[in-house]
Amino acid sequence: MAEVGYPRDLRGYGRNPPDPKWPGNARVAVQFVVNFEEGGENNILHGDRASEAFLSDVLGAQPWPGQRHANIESMFEYGSRAGFWRLWRIFGERQLLTTVFGVATALKRNPEVVAAMKEAGWDIASHSLKWIEHKDMSEVEERREIVEAIRVHTEATGARPLGWYTGRSSINTLRFLMEAGGLLYLCDSYADDLPYWIKAPSAGPHLVIPYTLDANDMRFVNAQGFGGGDQFFTYLKDSFDVLYAEGETSPKMMSIGLHCRVVGRPGRAASLMRFLDYIMKHERVWVPTRLQIAQHWHANLGHLAANAFDIGQ
């Protein structure tokens, strides 16, 4: 029996998940995300208290209060100067789409990159205003951050975001985003292999399209992560193979997270190319943007919103 008022959904779809009825009768929807954070990370130039210390090849880095970190800054610069363009060519040559989780201030600082994303037909979702922690923000501060992110994103891309992934979120983030309105999908969850609906006393229902931190190139620069491209490729292949086999009777979604400064490096990009070529050899595989998944779910599985879980708060 479910615990009344408990704000976590530990059951989900249970033993009988819904058939997503993917286009083309696909057995699996493989969804790629390119995170664009370069220029929006922690930096005293941006008014932050310290330098960035997360997701770079300076393993074990610590924030430097009141100082810039030249090595980390240049690694982020590689992502926007070279890594992005490598990923843009890799997906473009294969005519595959991806979703961008774009930090608003990073997008604003690089209009040429934004133009390329739009040219490629990529879905540009919001990755908040800056790539910083939200957990210590007051409710007023986080709400203000969301409003400003929407404004800057709209200014940088020419359209307001329809999707959102904060990543460095607080326990309030999903509720605040639901209350902000205007979003077709939210991504601050890792809870399922399928999208699902949630609601809150102040808003709802809203669609959540879960993200991933396991099938994610961030593990190249995390302890006990991928030591090389072969490990990354094998993990992605194994994940795909399991979902593809299950998809004969119960289709699912596979989410893959990429970063320009990480897998955009040549030795890592090779493993991504191998995986893209591998899945393209299979029939009944759909490679959509998150916006396409959201539009499909709203149109075909909107009835499930009647049973949206109440996250409370």
PDB file of N, CA and C in Angstrom, residues 227-305:
ATOM      1  N   GLY A 227      37.915   4.313 -18.492  1.00  0.00           N
ATOM      2  CA  GLY A 227      39.341   4.539 -18.672  1.00  0.00           C
ATOM      3  C   GLY A 227      39.703   4.877 -20.096  1.00  0.00           C
ATOM      4  N   GLY A 228      38.849   4.514 -21.042  1.00  0.00           N
ATOM      5  CA  GLY A 228      39.120   4.780 -22.446  1.00  0.00           C
ATOM      6  C   GLY A 228      37.866   4.595 -23.279  1.00  0.00           C
ATOM      7  N   GLY A 229      38.015   4.853 -24.575  1.00  0.00           N
ATOM      8  CA  GLY A 229      36.876   4.797 -25.473  1.00  0.00           C
ATOM      9  C   GLY A 229      36.242   3.422 -25.580  1.00  0.00           C
ATOM     10  N   ASP A 230      37.034   2.354 -25.474  1.00  0.00           N
ATOM     11  CA  ASP A 230      36.479   1.010 -25.580  1.00  0.00           C
ATOM     12  C   ASP A 230      35.471   0.746 -24.467  1.00  0.00           C
ATOM     13  N   GLN A 231      35.773   1.242 -23.267  1.00  0.00           N
ATOM     14  CA  GLN A 231      34.846   1.040 -22.155  1.00  0.00           C
ATOM     15  C   GLN A 231      33.560   1.834 -22.361  1.00  0.00           C
ATOM     16  N   PHE A 232      33.681   3.034 -22.857  1.00  0.00           N
ATOM     17  CA  PHE A 232      32.497   3.858 -23.148  1.00  0.00           C
ATOM     18  C   PHE A 232      31.641   3.178 -24.206  1.00  0.00           C
ATOM     19  N   PHE A 233      32.263   2.751 -25.298  1.00  0.00           N
ATOM     20  CA  PHE A 233      31.524   2.095 -26.378  1.00  0.00           C
ATOM     21  C   PHE A 233      30.842   0.833 -25.873  1.00  0.00           C
ATOM     22  N   THR A 234      31.567   0.011 -25.116  1.00  0.00           N
ATOM     23  CA  THR A 234      31.005  -1.250 -24.631  1.00  0.00           C
ATOM     24  C   THR A 234      29.813  -1.011 -23.721  1.00  0.00           C
ATOM     25  N   TYR A 235      29.921  -0.007 -22.854  1.00  0.00           N
ATOM     26  CA  TYR A 235      28.807   0.285 -21.954  1.00  0.00           C
ATOM     27  C   TYR A 235      27.580   0.753 -22.730  1.00  0.00           C
ATOM     28  N   LEU A 236      27.791   1.647 -23.712  1.00  0.00           N
ATOM     29  CA  LEU A 236      26.664   2.103 -24.526  1.00  0.00           C
ATOM     30  C   LEU A 236      26.067   0.944 -25.325  1.00  0.00           C
ATOM     31  N   LYS A 237      26.931   0.122 -25.912  1.00  0.00           N
ATOM     32  CA  LYS A 237      26.453  -1.014 -26.704  1.00  0.00           C
ATOM     33  C   LYS A 237      25.656  -1.984 -25.846  1.00  0.00           C
ATOM     34  N   ASP A 238      26.169  -2.322 -24.663  1.00  0.00           N
ATOM     35  CA  ASP A 238      25.458  -3.251 -23.785  1.00  0.00           C
ATOM     36  C   ASP A 238      24.097  -2.681 -23.379  1.00  0.00           C
ATOM     37  N   SER A 239      24.065  -1.398 -23.070  1.00  0.00           N
ATOM     38  CA  SER A 239      22.798  -0.756 -22.699  1.00  0.00           C
ATOM     39  C   SER A 239      21.810  -0.824 -23.855  1.00  0.00           C
ATOM     40  N   PHE A 240      22.289  -0.489 -25.038  1.00  0.00           N
ATOM     41  CA  PHE A 240      21.429  -0.523 -26.226  1.00  0.00           C
ATOM     42  C   PHE A 240      20.936  -1.942 -26.493  1.00  0.00           C
ATOM     43  N   ASP A 241      21.826  -2.921 -26.421  1.00  0.00           N
ATOM     44  CA  ASP A 241      21.457  -4.302 -26.744  1.00  0.00           C
ATOM     45  C   ASP A 241      20.358  -4.819 -25.819  1.00  0.00           C
ATOM     46  N   VAL A 242      20.467  -4.510 -24.537  1.00  0.00           N
ATOM     47  CA  VAL A 242      19.442  -4.945 -23.583  1.00  0.00           C
ATOM     48  C   VAL A 242      18.105  -4.277 -23.889  1.00  0.00           C
ATOM     49  N   LEU A 243      18.120  -2.974 -24.097  1.00  0.00           N
ATOM     50  CA  LEU A 243      16.879  -2.257 -24.382  1.00  0.00           C
ATOM     51  C   LEU A 243      16.285  -2.669 -25.722  1.00  0.00           C
ATOM     52  N   TYR A 244      17.151  -2.934 -26.702  1.00  0.00           N
ATOM     53  CA  TYR A 244      16.661  -3.350 -28.024  1.00  0.00           C
ATOM     54  C   TYR A 244      15.976  -4.716 -27.927  1.00  0.00           C
ATOM     55  N   ALA A 245      16.559  -5.630 -27.145  1.00  0.00           N
ATOM     56  CA  ALA A 245      15.947  -6.945 -26.968  1.00  0.00           C
ATOM     57  C   ALA A 245      14.622  -6.825 -26.219  1.00  0.00           C
ATOM     58  N   GLU A 246      14.596  -6.039 -25.152  1.00  0.00           N
ATOM     59  CA  GLU A 246      13.362  -5.836 -24.406  1.00  0.00           C
ATOM     60  C   GLU A 246      12.291  -5.183 -25.276  1.00  0.00           C
ATOM     61  N   GLY A 247      12.754  -4.355 -26.215  1.00  0.00           N
ATOM     62  CA  GLY A 247      11.840  -3.590 -27.046  1.00  0.00           C
ATOM     63  C   GLY A 247      10.983  -4.405 -27.979  1.00  0.00           C
ATOM     64  N   GLU A 248      11.272  -5.672 -28.134  1.00  0.00           N
ATOM     65  CA  GLU A 248      10.419  -6.529 -28.949  1.00  0.00           C
ATOM     66  C   GLU A 248       9.024  -6.607 -28.343  1.00  0.00           C
ATOM     67  N   THR A 249       8.958  -6.570 -27.010  1.00  0.00           N
ATOM     68  CA  THR A 249       7.657  -6.638 -26.336  1.00  0.00           C
ATOM     69  C   THR A 249       7.382  -5.415 -25.458  1.00  0.00           C
ATOM     70  N   SER A 250       8.426  -4.681 -25.079  1.00  0.00           N
ATOM     71  CA  SER A 250       8.239  -3.548 -24.163  1.00  0.00           C
ATOM     72  C   SER A 250       9.228  -2.431 -24.520  1.00  0.00           C
ATOM     73  N   PRO A 251       8.919  -1.618 -25.529  1.00  0.00           N
ATOM     74  CA  PRO A 251       9.846  -0.576 -25.983  1.00  0.00           C
ATOM     75  C   PRO A 251      10.162   0.442 -24.888  1.00  0.00           C
ATOM     76  N   LYS A 252      11.392   0.922 -24.901  1.00  0.00           N
ATOM     77  CA  LYS A 252      11.856   1.882 -23.909  1.00  0.00           C
ATOM     78  C   LYS A 252      12.614   3.025 -24.589  1.00  0.00           C
ATOM     79  N   MET A 253      13.230   3.848 -23.756  1.00  0.00           N
ATOM     80  CA  MET A 253      14.055   4.963 -24.213  1.00  0.00           C
ATOM     81  C   MET A 253      15.457   4.785 -23.647  1.00  0.00           C
ATOM     82  N   MET A 254      16.473   5.088 -24.472  1.00  0.00           N
ATOM     83  CA  MET A 254      17.856   5.122 -24.004  1.00  0.00           C
ATOM     84  C   MET A 254      18.350   6.551 -24.106  1.00  0.00           C
ATOM     85  N   SER A 255      18.823   7.080 -22.988  1.00  0.00           N
ATOM     86  CA  SER A 255      19.322   8.450 -22.952  1.00  0.00           C
ATOM     87  C   SER A 255      20.835   8.432 -22.822  1.00  0.00           C
ATOM     88  N   ILE A 256      21.505   9.307 -23.583  1.00  0.00           N
ATOM     89  CA  ILE A 256      22.975   9.351 -23.587  1.00  0.00           C
ATOM     90  C   ILE A 256      23.417  10.798 -23.437  1.00  0.00           C
ATOM     91  N   GLY A 257      24.245  11.067 -22.431  1.00  0.00           N
ATOM     92  CA  GLY A 257      24.708  12.417 -22.154  1.00  0.00           C
ATOM     93  C   GLY A 257      26.114  12.667 -22.671  1.00  0.00           C
ATOM     94  N   LEU A 258      26.300  13.783 -23.365  1.00  0.00           N
ATOM     95  CA  LEU A 258      27.585  14.142 -23.963  1.00  0.00           C
ATOM     96  C   LEU A 258      27.962  15.569 -23.574  1.00  0.00           C
ATOM     97  N   HIS A 259      29.256  15.827 -23.516  1.00  0.00           N
ATOM     98  CA  HIS A 259      29.775  17.166 -23.204  1.00  0.00           C
ATOM     99  C   HIS A 259      30.844  17.527 -24.234  1.00  0.00           C
ATOM    100  N   CYS A 260      30.773  18.755 -24.715  1.00  0.00           N
ATOM    101  CA  CYS A 260      31.684  19.185 -25.788  1.00  0.00           C
ATOM    102  C   CYS A 260      33.152  19.050 -25.389  1.00  0.00           C
ATOM    103  N   ARG A 261      33.481  19.372 -24.148  1.00  0.00           N
ATOM    104  CA  ARG A 261      34.875  19.356 -23.701  1.00  0.00           C
ATOM    105  C   ARG A 261      35.345  17.962 -23.304  1.00  0.00           C
ATOM    106  N   VAL A 262      34.408  16.993 -23.250  1.00  0.00           N
ATOM    107  CA  VAL A 262      34.768  15.637 -22.824  1.00  0.00           C
ATOM    108  C   VAL A 262      34.826  14.712 -24.036  1.00  0.00           C
ATOM    109  N   VAL A 263      33.653  14.284 -24.535  1.00  0.00           N
ATOM    110  CA  VAL A 263      33.668  13.382 -25.694  1.00  0.00           C
ATOM    111  C   VAL A 263      34.033  14.116 -26.976  1.00  0.00           C
ATOM    112  N   GLY A 264      34.081  15.446 -26.908  1.00  0.00           N
ATOM    113  CA  GLY A 264      34.536  16.215 -28.067  1.00  0.00           C
ATOM    114  C   GLY A 264      36.020  16.072 -28.336  1.00  0.00           C
ATOM    115  N   ARG A 265      36.773  15.500 -27.393  1.00  0.00           N
ATOM    116  CA  ARG A 265      38.191  15.213 -27.609  1.00  0.00           C
ATOM    117  C   ARG A 265      38.328  14.044 -28.603  1.00  0.00           C
ATOM    118  N   PRO A 266      39.316  14.088 -29.489  1.00  0.00           N
ATOM    119  CA  PRO A 266      39.399  13.090 -30.571  1.00  0.00           C
ATOM    120  C   PRO A 266      39.398  11.641 -30.107  1.00  0.00           C
ATOM    121  N   GLY A 267      40.172  11.325 -29.080  1.00  0.00           N
ATOM    122  CA  GLY A 267      40.269   9.940 -28.643  1.00  0.00           C
ATOM    123  C   GLY A 267      38.984   9.400 -28.050  1.00  0.00           C
ATOM    124  N   ARG A 268      38.123  10.283 -27.588  1.00  0.00           N
ATOM    125  CA  ARG A 268      36.829   9.872 -27.057  1.00  0.00           C
ATOM    126  C   ARG A 268      35.754   9.924 -28.131  1.00  0.00           C
ATOM    127  N   ALA A 269      35.856  10.877 -29.033  1.00  0.00           N
ATOM    128  CA  ALA A 269      34.882  10.999 -30.116  1.00  0.00           C
ATOM    129  C   ALA A 269      34.842   9.737 -30.970  1.00  0.00           C
ATOM    130  N   ALA A 270      35.974   9.042 -31.096  1.00  0.00           N
ATOM    131  CA  ALA A 270      36.022   7.825 -31.896  1.00  0.00           C
ATOM    132  C   ALA A 270      35.033   6.789 -31.386  1.00  0.00           C
ATOM    133  N   SER A 271      34.910   6.669 -30.062  1.00  0.00           N
ATOM    134  CA  SER A 271      33.989   5.676 -29.499  1.00  0.00           C
ATOM    135  C   SER A 271      32.545   6.078 -29.731  1.00  0.00           C
ATOM    136  N   LEU A 272      32.269   7.369 -29.705  1.00  0.00           N
ATOM    137  CA  LEU A 272      30.915   7.839 -30.010  1.00  0.00           C
ATOM    138  C   LEU A 272      30.556   7.512 -31.451  1.00  0.00           C
ATOM    139  N   MET A 273      31.472   7.757 -32.373  1.00  0.00           N
ATOM    140  CA  MET A 273      31.208   7.452 -33.781  1.00  0.00           C
ATOM    141  C   MET A 273      30.944   5.969 -33.986  1.00  0.00           C
ATOM    142  N   ARG A 274      31.705   5.127 -33.307  1.00  0.00           N
ATOM    143  CA  ARG A 274      31.496   3.681 -33.414  1.00  0.00           C
ATOM    144  C   ARG A 274      30.098   3.303 -32.944  1.00  0.00           C
ATOM    145  N   PHE A 275      29.646   3.943 -31.860  1.00  0.00           N
ATOM    146  CA  PHE A 275      28.321   3.606 -31.346  1.00  0.00           C
ATOM    147  C   PHE A 275      27.217   4.096 -32.276  1.00  0.00           C
ATOM    148  N   LEU A 276      27.360   5.298 -32.792  1.00  0.00           N
ATOM    149  CA  LEU A 276      26.359   5.806 -33.737  1.00  0.00           C
ATOM    150  C   LEU A 276      26.253   4.884 -34.947  1.00  0.00           C
ATOM    151  N   ASP A 277      27.390   4.476 -35.475  1.00  0.00           N
ATOM    152  CA  ASP A 277      27.375   3.588 -36.638  1.00  0.00           C
ATOM    153  C   ASP A 277      26.775   2.228 -36.285  1.00  0.00           C
ATOM    154  N   TYR A 278      26.982   1.789 -35.047  1.00  0.00           N
ATOM    155  CA  TYR A 278      26.432   0.506 -34.605  1.00  0.00           C
ATOM    156  C   TYR A 278      24.904   0.539 -34.578  1.00  0.00           C
ATOM    157  N   ILE A 279      24.332   1.570 -33.959  1.00  0.00           N
ATOM    158  CA  ILE A 279      22.869   1.585 -33.851  1.00  0.00           C
ATOM    159  C   ILE A 279      22.219   1.821 -35.206  1.00  0.00           C
ATOM    160  N   MET A 280      22.935   2.501 -36.106  1.00  0.00           N
ATOM    161  CA  MET A 280      22.359   2.768 -37.425  1.00  0.00           C
ATOM    162  C   MET A 280      22.255   1.507 -38.277  1.00  0.00           C
ATOM    163  N   LYS A 281      22.910   0.435 -37.856  1.00  0.00           N
ATOM    164  CA  LYS A 281      22.809  -0.837 -38.561  1.00  0.00           C
ATOM    165  C   LYS A 281      21.561  -1.623 -38.163  1.00  0.00           C
ATOM    166  N   HIS A 282      20.857  -1.156 -37.146  1.00  0.00           N
ATOM    167  CA  HIS A 282      19.676  -1.852 -36.651  1.00  0.00           C
ATOM    168  C   HIS A 282      18.400  -1.230 -37.211  1.00  0.00           C
ATOM    169  N   GLU A 283      17.403  -2.052 -37.445  1.00  0.00           N
ATOM    170  CA  GLU A 283      16.091  -1.576 -37.843  1.00  0.00           C
ATOM    171  C   GLU A 283      15.274  -1.239 -36.601  1.00  0.00           C
ATOM    172  N   ARG A 284      14.229  -0.447 -36.803  1.00  0.00           N
ATOM    173  CA  ARG A 284      13.288  -0.093 -35.737  1.00  0.00           C
ATOM    174  C   ARG A 284      13.992   0.597 -34.565  1.00  0.00           C
ATOM    175  N   VAL A 285      14.839   1.577 -34.920  1.00  0.00           N
ATOM    176  CA  VAL A 285      15.479   2.429 -33.924  1.00  0.00           C
ATOM    177  C   VAL A 285      15.133   3.872 -34.264  1.00  0.00           C
ATOM    178  N   TRP A 286      14.625   4.595 -33.304  1.00  0.00           N
ATOM    179  CA  TRP A 286      14.260   6.003 -33.483  1.00  0.00           C
ATOM    180  C   TRP A 286      15.272   6.862 -32.735  1.00  0.00           C
ATOM    181  N   VAL A 287      15.850   7.847 -33.421  1.00  0.00           N
ATOM    182  CA  VAL A 287      16.815   8.759 -32.791  1.00  0.00           C
ATOM    183  C   VAL A 287      16.222  10.160 -32.814  1.00  0.00           C
ATOM    184  N   PRO A 288      15.418  10.485 -31.814  1.00  0.00           N
ATOM    185  CA  PRO A 288      14.700  11.769 -31.797  1.00  0.00           C
ATOM    186  C   PRO A 288      15.378  12.802 -30.895  1.00  0.00           C
ATOM    187  N   THR A 289      14.892  14.023 -30.957  1.00  0.00           N
ATOM    188  CA  THR A 289      15.208  15.011 -29.946  1.00  0.00           C
ATOM    189  C   THR A 289      14.267  14.788 -28.753  1.00  0.00           C
ATOM    190  N   ARG A 290      14.576  15.416 -27.656  1.00  0.00           N
ATOM    191  CA  ARG A 290      13.667  15.332 -26.508  1.00  0.00           C
ATOM    192  C   ARG A 290      12.347  16.045 -26.800  1.00  0.00           C
ATOM    193  N   LEU A 291      12.409  17.091 -27.576  1.00  0.00           N
ATOM    194  CA  LEU A 291      11.176  17.769 -27.935  1.00  0.00           C
ATOM    195  C   LEU A 291      10.274  16.847 -28.744  1.00  0.00           C
ATOM    196  N   GLN A 292      10.846  16.062 -29.659  1.00  0.00           N
ATOM    197  CA  GLN A 292      10.045  15.119 -30.436  1.00  0.00           C
ATOM    198  C   GLN A 292       9.427  14.054 -29.532  1.00  0.00           C
ATOM    199  N   ILE A 293      10.189  13.587 -28.540  1.00  0.00           N
ATOM    200  CA  ILE A 293       9.637  12.622 -27.587  1.00  0.00           C
ATOM    201  C   ILE A 293       8.486  13.250 -26.816  1.00  0.00           C
ATOM    202  N   ALA A 294       8.687  14.493 -26.361  1.00  0.00           N
ATOM    203  CA  ALA A 294       7.647  15.180 -25.597  1.00  0.00           C
ATOM    204  C   ALA A 294       6.382  15.367 -26.428  1.00  0.00           C
ATOM    205  N   GLN A 295       6.556  15.792 -27.666  1.00  0.00           N
ATOM    206  CA  GLN A 295       5.396  15.996 -28.531  1.00  0.00           C
ATOM    207  C   GLN A 295       4.658  14.676 -28.771  1.00  0.00           C
ATOM    208  N   HIS A 296       5.426  13.604 -28.967  1.00  0.00           N
ATOM    209  CA  HIS A 296       4.818  12.286 -29.164  1.00  0.00           C
ATOM    210  C   HIS A 296       4.065  11.848 -27.914  1.00  0.00           C
ATOM    211  N   TRP A 297       4.659  12.071 -26.745  1.00  0.00           N
ATOM    212  CA  TRP A 297       4.033  11.621 -25.492  1.00  0.00           C
ATOM    213  C   TRP A 297       2.770  12.421 -25.203  1.00  0.00           C
ATOM    214  N   HIS A 298       2.832  13.728 -25.415  1.00  0.00           N
ATOM    215  CA  HIS A 298       1.647  14.555 -25.207  1.00  0.00           C
ATOM    216  C   HIS A 298       0.513  14.120 -26.136  1.00  0.00           C
ATOM    217  N   ALA A 299       0.858  13.776 -27.377  1.00  0.00           N
ATOM    218  CA  ALA A 299      -0.165  13.445 -28.366  1.00  0.00           C
ATOM    219  C   ALA A 299      -0.732  12.042 -28.194  1.00  0.00           C
ATOM    220  N   ASN A 300       0.094  11.101 -27.746  1.00  0.00           N
ATOM    221  CA  ASN A 300      -0.314   9.703 -27.748  1.00  0.00           C
ATOM    222  C   ASN A 300      -0.466   9.071 -26.367  1.00  0.00           C
ATOM    223  N   LEU A 301       0.159   9.665 -25.356  1.00  0.00           N
ATOM    224  CA  LEU A 301       0.068   9.089 -24.015  1.00  0.00           C
ATOM    225  C   LEU A 301      -0.335  10.140 -22.982  1.00  0.00           C
ATOM    226  N   GLY A 302      -1.013  11.173 -23.474  1.00  0.00           N
ATOM    227  CA  GLY A 302      -1.483  12.214 -22.579  1.00  0.00           C
ATOM    228  C   GLY A 302      -2.485  11.699 -21.557  1.00  0.00           C
ATOM    229  N   HIS A 303      -3.186  10.605 -21.907  1.00  0.00           N
ATOM    230  CA  HIS A 303      -4.182  10.068 -20.982  1.00  0.00           C
ATOM    231  C   HIS A 303      -3.558   9.586 -19.676  1.00  0.00           C
ATOM    232  N   LEU A 304      -2.266   9.260 -19.712  1.00  0.00           N
ATOM    233  CA  LEU A 304      -1.598   8.795 -18.500  1.00  0.00           C
ATOM    234  C   LEU A 304      -1.443   9.905 -17.470  1.00  0.00           C
ATOM    235  N   ALA A 305      -1.591  11.151 -17.918  1.00  0.00           N
ATOM    236  CA  ALA A 305      -1.466  12.286 -16.995  1.00  0.00           C
ATOM    237  C   ALA A 305      -2.529  12.254 -15.914  1.00  0.00           C
TER     238      ALA A 305
END
